[in-house]
mmCIF file of C-alpha atoms in Angstrom:
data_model
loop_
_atom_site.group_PDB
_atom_site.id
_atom_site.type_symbol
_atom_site.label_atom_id
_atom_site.label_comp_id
_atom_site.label_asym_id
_atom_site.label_seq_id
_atom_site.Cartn_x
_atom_site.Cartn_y
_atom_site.Cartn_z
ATOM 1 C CA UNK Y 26 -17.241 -35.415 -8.667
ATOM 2 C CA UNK Y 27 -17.664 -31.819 -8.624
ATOM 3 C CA UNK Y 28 -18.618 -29.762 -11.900
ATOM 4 C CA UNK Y 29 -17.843 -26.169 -10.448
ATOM 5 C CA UNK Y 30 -14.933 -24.524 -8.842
ATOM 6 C CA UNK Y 31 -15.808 -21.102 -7.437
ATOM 7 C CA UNK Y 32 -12.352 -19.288 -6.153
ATOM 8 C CA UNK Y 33 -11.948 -15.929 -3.996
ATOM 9 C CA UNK Y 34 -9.082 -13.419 -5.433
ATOM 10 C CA UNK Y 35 -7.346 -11.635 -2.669
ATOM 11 C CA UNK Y 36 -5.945 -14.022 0.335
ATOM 12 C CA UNK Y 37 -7.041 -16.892 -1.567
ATOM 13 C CA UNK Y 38 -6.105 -17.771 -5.347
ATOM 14 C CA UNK Y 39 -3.659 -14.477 -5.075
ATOM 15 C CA UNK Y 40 -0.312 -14.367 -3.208
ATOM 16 C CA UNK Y 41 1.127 -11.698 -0.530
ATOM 17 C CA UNK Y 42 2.020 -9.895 -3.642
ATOM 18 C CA UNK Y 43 -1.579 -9.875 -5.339
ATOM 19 C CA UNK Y 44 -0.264 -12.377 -8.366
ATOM 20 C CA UNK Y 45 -1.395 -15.873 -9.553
ATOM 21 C CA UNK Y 46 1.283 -18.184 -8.309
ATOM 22 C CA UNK Y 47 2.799 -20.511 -10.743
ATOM 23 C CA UNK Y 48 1.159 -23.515 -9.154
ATOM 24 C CA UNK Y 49 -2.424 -21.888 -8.973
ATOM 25 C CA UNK Y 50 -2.231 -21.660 -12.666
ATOM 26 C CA UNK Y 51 -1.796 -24.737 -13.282
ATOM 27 C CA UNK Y 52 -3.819 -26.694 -10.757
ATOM 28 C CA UNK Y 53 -6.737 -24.107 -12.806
ATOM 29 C CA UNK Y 54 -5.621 -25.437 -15.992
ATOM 30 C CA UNK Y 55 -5.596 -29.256 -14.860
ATOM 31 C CA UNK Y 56 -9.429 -28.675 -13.405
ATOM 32 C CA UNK Y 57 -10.798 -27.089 -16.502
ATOM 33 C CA UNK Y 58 -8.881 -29.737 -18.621
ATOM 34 C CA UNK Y 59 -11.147 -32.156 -17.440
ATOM 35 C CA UNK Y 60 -13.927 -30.261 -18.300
ATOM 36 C CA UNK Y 61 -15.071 -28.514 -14.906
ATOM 37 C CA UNK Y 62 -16.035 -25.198 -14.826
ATOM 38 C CA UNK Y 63 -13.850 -22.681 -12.756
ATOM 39 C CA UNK Y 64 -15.097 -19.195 -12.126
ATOM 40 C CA UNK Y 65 -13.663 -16.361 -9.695
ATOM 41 C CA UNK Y 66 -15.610 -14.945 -7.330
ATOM 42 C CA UNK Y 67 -14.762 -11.573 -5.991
ATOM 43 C CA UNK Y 68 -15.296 -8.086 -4.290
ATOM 44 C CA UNK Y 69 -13.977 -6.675 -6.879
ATOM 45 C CA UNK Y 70 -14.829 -5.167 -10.086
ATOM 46 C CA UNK Y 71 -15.317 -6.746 -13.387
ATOM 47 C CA UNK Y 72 -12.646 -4.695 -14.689
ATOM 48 C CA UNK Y 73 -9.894 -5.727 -12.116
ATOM 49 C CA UNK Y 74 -11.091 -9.537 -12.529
ATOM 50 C CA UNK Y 75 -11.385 -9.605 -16.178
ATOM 51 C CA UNK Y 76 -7.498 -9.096 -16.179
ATOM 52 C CA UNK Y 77 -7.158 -12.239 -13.546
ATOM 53 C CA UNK Y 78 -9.618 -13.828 -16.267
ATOM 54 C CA UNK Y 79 -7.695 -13.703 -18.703
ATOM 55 C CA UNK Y 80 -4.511 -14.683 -17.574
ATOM 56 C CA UNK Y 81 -6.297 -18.056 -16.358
ATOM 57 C CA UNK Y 82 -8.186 -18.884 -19.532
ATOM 58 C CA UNK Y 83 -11.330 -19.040 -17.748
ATOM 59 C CA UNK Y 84 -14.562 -17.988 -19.517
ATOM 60 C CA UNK Y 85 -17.263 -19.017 -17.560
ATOM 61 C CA UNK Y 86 -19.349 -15.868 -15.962
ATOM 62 C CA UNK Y 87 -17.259 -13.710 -13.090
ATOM 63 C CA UNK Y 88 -18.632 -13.266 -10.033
ATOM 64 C CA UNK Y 89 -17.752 -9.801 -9.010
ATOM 65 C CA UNK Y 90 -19.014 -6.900 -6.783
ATOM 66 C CA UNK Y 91 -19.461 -9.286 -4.028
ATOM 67 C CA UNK Y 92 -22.046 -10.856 -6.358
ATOM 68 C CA UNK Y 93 -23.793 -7.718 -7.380
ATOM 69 C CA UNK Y 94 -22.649 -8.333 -11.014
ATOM 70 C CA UNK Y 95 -22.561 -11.678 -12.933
ATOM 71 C CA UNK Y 96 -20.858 -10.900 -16.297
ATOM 72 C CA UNK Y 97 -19.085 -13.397 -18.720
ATOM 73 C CA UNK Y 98 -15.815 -12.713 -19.147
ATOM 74 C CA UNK Y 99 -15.480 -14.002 -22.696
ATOM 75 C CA UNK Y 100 -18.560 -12.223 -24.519
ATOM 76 C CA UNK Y 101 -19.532 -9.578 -21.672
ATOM 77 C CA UNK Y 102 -22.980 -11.058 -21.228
ATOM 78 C CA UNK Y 103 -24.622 -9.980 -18.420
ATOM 79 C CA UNK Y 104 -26.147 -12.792 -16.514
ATOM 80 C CA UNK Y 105 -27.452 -10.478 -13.768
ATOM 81 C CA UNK Y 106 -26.862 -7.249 -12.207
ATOM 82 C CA UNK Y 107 -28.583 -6.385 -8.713
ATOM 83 C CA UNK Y 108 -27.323 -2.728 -8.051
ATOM 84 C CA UNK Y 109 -27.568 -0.736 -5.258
ATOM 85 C CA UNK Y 110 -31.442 1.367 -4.766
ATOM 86 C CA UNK Y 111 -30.097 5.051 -5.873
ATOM 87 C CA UNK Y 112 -31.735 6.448 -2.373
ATOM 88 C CA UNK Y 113 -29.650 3.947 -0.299
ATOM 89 C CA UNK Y 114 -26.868 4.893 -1.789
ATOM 90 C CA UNK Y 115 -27.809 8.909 -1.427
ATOM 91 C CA UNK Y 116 -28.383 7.590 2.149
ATOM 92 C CA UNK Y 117 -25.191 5.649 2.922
ATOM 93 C CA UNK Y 118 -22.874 8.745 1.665
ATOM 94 C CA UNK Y 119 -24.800 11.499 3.541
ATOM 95 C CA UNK Y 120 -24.564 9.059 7.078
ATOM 96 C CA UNK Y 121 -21.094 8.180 6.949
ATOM 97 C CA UNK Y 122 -19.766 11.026 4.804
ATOM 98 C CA UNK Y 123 -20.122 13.157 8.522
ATOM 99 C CA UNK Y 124 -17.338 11.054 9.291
ATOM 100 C CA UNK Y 125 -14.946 11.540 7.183
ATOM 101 C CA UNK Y 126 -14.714 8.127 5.904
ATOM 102 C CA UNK Y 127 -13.129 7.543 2.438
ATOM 103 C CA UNK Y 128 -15.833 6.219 -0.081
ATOM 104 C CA UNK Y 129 -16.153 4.471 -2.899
ATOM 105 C CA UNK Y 130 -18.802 4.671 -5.754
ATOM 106 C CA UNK Y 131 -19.068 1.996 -8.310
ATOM 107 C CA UNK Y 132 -20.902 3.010 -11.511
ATOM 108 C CA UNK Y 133 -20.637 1.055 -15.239
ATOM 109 C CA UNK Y 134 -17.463 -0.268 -13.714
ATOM 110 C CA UNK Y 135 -15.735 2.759 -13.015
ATOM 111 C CA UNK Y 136 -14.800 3.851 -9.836
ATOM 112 C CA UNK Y 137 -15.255 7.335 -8.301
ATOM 113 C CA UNK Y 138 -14.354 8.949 -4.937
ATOM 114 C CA UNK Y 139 -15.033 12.514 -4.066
ATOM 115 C CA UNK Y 140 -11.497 13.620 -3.614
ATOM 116 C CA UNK Y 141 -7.538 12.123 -3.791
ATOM 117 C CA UNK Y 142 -7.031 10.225 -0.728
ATOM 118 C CA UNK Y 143 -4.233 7.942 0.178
ATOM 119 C CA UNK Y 144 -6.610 5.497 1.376
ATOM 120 C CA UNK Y 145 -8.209 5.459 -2.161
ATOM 121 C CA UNK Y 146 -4.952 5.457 -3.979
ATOM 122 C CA UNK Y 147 -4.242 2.361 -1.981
ATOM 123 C CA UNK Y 148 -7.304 0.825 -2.944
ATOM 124 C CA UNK Y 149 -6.436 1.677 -6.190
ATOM 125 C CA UNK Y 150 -3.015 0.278 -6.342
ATOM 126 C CA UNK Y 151 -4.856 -3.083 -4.633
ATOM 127 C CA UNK Y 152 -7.157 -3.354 -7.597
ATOM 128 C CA UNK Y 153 -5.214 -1.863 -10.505
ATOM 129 C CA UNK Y 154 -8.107 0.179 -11.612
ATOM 130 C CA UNK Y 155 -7.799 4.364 -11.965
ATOM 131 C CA UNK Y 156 -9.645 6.888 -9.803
ATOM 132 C CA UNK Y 157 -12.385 8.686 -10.991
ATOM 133 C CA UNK Y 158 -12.404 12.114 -8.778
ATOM 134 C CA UNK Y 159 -15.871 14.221 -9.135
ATOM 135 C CA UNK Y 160 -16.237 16.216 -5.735
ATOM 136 C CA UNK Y 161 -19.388 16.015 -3.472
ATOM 137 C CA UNK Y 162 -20.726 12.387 -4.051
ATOM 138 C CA UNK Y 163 -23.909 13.493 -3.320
ATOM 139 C CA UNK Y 164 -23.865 15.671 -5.661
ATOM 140 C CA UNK Y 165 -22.275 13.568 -8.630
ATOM 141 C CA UNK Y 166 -24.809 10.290 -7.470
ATOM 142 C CA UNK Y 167 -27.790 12.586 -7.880
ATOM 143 C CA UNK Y 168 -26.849 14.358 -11.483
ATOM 144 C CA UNK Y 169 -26.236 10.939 -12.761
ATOM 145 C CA UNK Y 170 -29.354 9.727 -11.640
ATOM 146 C CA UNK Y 171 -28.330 5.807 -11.636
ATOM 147 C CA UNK Y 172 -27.999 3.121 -9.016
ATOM 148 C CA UNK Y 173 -24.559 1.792 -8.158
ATOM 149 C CA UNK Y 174 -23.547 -1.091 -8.164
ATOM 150 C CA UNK Y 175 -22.006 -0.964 -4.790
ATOM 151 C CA UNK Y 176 -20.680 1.305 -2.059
ATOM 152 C CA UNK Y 177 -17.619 1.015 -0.372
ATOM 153 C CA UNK Y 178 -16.209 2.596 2.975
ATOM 154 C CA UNK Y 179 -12.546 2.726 4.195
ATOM 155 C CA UNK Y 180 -11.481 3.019 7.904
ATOM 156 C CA UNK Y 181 -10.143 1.033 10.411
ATOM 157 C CA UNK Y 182 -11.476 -2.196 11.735
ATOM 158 C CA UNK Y 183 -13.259 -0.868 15.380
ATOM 159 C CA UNK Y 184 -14.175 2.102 13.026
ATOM 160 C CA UNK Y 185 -15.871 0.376 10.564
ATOM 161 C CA UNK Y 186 -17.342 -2.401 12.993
ATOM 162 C CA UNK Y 187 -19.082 1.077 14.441
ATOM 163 C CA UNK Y 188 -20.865 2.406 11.576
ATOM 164 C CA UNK Y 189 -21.907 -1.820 10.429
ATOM 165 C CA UNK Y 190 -23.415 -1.777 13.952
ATOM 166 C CA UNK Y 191 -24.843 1.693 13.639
ATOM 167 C CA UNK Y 192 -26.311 1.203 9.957
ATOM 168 C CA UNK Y 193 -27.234 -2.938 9.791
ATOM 169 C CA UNK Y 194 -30.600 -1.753 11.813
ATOM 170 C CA UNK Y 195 -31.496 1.257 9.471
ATOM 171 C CA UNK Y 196 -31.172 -0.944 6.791
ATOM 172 C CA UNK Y 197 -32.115 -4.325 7.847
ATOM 173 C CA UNK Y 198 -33.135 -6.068 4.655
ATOM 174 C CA UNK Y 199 -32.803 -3.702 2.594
ATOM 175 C CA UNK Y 200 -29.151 -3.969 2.022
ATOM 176 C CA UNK Y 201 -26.647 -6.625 2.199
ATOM 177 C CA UNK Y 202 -23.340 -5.536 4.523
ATOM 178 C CA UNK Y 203 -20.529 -7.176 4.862
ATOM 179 C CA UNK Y 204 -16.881 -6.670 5.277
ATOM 180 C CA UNK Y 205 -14.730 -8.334 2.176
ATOM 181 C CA UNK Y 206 -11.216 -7.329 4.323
ATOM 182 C CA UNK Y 207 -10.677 -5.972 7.736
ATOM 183 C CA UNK Y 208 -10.762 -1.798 6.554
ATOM 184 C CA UNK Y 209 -13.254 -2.280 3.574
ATOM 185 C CA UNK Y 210 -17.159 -2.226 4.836
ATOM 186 C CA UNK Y 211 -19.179 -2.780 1.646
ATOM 187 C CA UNK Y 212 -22.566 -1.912 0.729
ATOM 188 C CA UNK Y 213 -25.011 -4.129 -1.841
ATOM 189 C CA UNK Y 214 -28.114 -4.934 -2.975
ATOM 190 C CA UNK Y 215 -29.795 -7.290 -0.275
ATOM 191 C CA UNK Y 216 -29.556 -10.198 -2.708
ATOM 192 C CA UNK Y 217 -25.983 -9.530 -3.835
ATOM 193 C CA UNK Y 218 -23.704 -12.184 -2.522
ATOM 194 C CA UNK Y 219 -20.962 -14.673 -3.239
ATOM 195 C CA UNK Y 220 -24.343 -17.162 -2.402
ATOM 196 C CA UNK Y 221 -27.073 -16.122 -4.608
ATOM 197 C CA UNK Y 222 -24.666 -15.186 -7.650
ATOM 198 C CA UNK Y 223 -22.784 -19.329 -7.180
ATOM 199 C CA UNK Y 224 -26.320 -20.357 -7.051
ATOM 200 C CA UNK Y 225 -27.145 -18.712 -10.655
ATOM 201 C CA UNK Y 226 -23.693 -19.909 -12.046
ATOM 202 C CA UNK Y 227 -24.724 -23.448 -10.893
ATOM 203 C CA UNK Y 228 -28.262 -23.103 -12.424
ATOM 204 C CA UNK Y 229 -26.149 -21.408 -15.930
ATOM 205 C CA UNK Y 230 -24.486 -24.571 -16.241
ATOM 206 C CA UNK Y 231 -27.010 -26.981 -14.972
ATOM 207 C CA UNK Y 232 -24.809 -27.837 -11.842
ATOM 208 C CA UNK Y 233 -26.612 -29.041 -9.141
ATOM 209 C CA UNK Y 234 -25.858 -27.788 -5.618
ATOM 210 C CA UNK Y 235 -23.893 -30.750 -4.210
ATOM 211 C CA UNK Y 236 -21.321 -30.602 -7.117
ATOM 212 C CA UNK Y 237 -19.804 -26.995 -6.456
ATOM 213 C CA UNK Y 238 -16.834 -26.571 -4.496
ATOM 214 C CA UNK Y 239 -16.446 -22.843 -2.756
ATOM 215 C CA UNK Y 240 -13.134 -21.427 -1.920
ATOM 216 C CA UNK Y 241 -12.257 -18.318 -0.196
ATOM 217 C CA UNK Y 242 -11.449 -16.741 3.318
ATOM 218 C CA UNK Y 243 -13.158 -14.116 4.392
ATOM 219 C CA UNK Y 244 -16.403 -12.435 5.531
ATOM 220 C CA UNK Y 245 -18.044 -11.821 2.281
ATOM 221 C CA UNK Y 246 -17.392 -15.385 1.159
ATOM 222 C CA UNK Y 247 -19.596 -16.978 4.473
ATOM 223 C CA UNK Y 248 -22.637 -17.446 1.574
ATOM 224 C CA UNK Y 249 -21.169 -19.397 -0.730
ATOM 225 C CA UNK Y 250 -19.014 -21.420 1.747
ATOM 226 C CA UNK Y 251 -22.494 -21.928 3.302
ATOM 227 C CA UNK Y 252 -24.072 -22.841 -0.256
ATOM 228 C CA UNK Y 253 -21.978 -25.198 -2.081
ATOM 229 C CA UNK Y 254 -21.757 -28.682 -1.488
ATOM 230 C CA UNK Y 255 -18.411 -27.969 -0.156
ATOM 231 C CA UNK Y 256 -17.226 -25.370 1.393
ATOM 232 C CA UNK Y 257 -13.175 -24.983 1.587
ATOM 233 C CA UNK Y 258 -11.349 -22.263 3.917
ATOM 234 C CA UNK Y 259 -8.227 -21.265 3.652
ATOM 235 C CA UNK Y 260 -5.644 -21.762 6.570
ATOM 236 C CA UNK Y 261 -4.674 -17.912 6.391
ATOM 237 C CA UNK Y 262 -8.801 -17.099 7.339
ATOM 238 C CA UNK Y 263 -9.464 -16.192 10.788
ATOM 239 C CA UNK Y 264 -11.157 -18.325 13.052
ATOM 240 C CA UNK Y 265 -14.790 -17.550 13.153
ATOM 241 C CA UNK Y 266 -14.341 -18.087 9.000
ATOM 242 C CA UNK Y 267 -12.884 -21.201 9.754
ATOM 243 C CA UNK Y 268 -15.602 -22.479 11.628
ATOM 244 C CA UNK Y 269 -17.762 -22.297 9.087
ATOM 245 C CA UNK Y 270 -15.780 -24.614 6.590
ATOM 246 C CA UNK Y 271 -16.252 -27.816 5.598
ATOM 247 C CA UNK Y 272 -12.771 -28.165 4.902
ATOM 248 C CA UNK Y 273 -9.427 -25.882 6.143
ATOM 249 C CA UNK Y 274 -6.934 -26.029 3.232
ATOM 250 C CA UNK Y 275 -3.516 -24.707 3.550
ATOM 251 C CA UNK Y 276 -2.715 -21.114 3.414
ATOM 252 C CA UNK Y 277 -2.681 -18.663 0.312
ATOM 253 C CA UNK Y 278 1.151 -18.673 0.341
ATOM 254 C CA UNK Y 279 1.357 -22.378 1.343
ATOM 255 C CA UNK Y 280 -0.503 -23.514 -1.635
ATOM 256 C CA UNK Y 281 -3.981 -24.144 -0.094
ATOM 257 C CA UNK Y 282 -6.099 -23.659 -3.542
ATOM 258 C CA UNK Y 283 -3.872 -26.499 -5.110
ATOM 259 C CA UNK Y 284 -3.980 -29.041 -2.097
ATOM 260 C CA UNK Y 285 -7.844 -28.375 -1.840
ATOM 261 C CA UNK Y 286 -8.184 -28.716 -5.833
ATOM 262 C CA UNK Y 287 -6.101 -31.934 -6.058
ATOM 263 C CA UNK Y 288 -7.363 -33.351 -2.605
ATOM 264 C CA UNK Y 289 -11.103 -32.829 -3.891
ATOM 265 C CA UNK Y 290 -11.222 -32.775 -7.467
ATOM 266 C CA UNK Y 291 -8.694 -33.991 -9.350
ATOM 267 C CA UNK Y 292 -8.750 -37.100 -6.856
ATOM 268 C CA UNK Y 293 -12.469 -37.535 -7.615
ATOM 269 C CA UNK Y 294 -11.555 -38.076 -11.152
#
């Protein structure tokens, strides 16, 4: 029987349209009926997941920033933050900012970009969260003086695929890369990820490994696919994420978090 249900947000619990569909709400109310835990786990912020939160009832710890932050989203404990090193992040801006890139800074769960750019207003619209605009980001990262929780660059797929090739040998192991959709490249601490932040919801709770049950459908879910006892994919993931599944559910829009829930849960009951 598993004891915790760890879903993805955006091509995975959310629809086309970026809502909770009807039957997602209530397969997440059946689950934590019976007393198992169900937490999100996301590239977003905390902010943009607490809303999600909310509207599902769940109040076990969010994974969010990719894993970077592990708040609760009942008393807004912090179970662990693991930010990213100030002179990475001075780094990371002064390498790709040459190319014009749009980019993202993530501080105290506020997001700021150096100037109004439809790619960040799209973002923004994406994760219903206001822009912060401050200029240089250089300039504004240095005056604050604090590390970020993440970094986040916008471009095209072969574009960004560039720069990860370029920059994954500078940094090696010093940061963790990874792409949470096709034109976002994001930039954490080396031991933020969807993995390591299941792992210390698990140990919260006193779940062991084999009992947690992974959902999501993309690049920056691969750890915690790889991690929990099972790993589900959704049907709308792209091949070299489905390989890595234990399981292919159904599509986001063909209700594949409810037929993995019920087939795998529920059933276990």
């Amino acid at each position: 029987m598993y004891r915790l249900v760890a879903l993805d947000l955006d091509d995975t619990l959310l629809d086309k349209n970026l809502e909770v569909p009807a039957g997602n709400k209530q397969i997440v109310s059946e689950v934590m009926a019976r007393g198992i835990y169900v937490t999100l786990a996301t590239g977003r912020m905390f902010r943009s997941s607490l809303t999600l939160a909310r509207e599902l009832q769940i109040k076990a710890p969010l994974i969010t920033y990719q894993g970077a932050l592990v708040k609760h989203s009942d008393t807004g404990e912090v179970l662990f933050h693991r930010p990213v090193p100030l002179d990475y992040a001075l780094d990371i801006v002064s390498r790709v900012g040459k190319y014009g890139y749009h980019i993202n800074i993530y501080l105290d769960d506020y997001l700021y970009v150096a100037q109004d750019t439809e790619a960040g207003r799209r973002y923004a619209s994406l994760s219903r969260i206001p822009l912060e605009v401050v200029g240089d980001l250089g300039r504004f990262l240095t005056s604050r003086q604090q590390d970020p929780t993440k970094v986040l660059v916008v471009s095209t797929e072969p574009r960004l695929d560039e720069l990860a090739a370029e920059l994954k040998p500078i940094y090696s192991d010093k940061l963790h890369i990874t792409k949470s959709k096709p034109h976002f490249l994001e930039f954490s601490h080396p031991l933020a990820n969807k993995g390591h932040a299941l792992e210390a919801v698990a140990d919260y709770y006193g779940v062991p490994r084999e009992k947690v049950m992974a959902v999501g459908d993309s690049y920056n879910d691969l750890e915690m696919i790889d991690w929990a006892g099972l790993g589900v994919v959704m049907g709308n993931a792209r091949k070299e994420i489905k390989d890595r599944a234990d399981y292919v559910t159904l599509p986001n829009d063909e209700g594949g978090v409810v037929h993995a829930m019920r087939k795998f849960v529920l059933s276990k009951q």
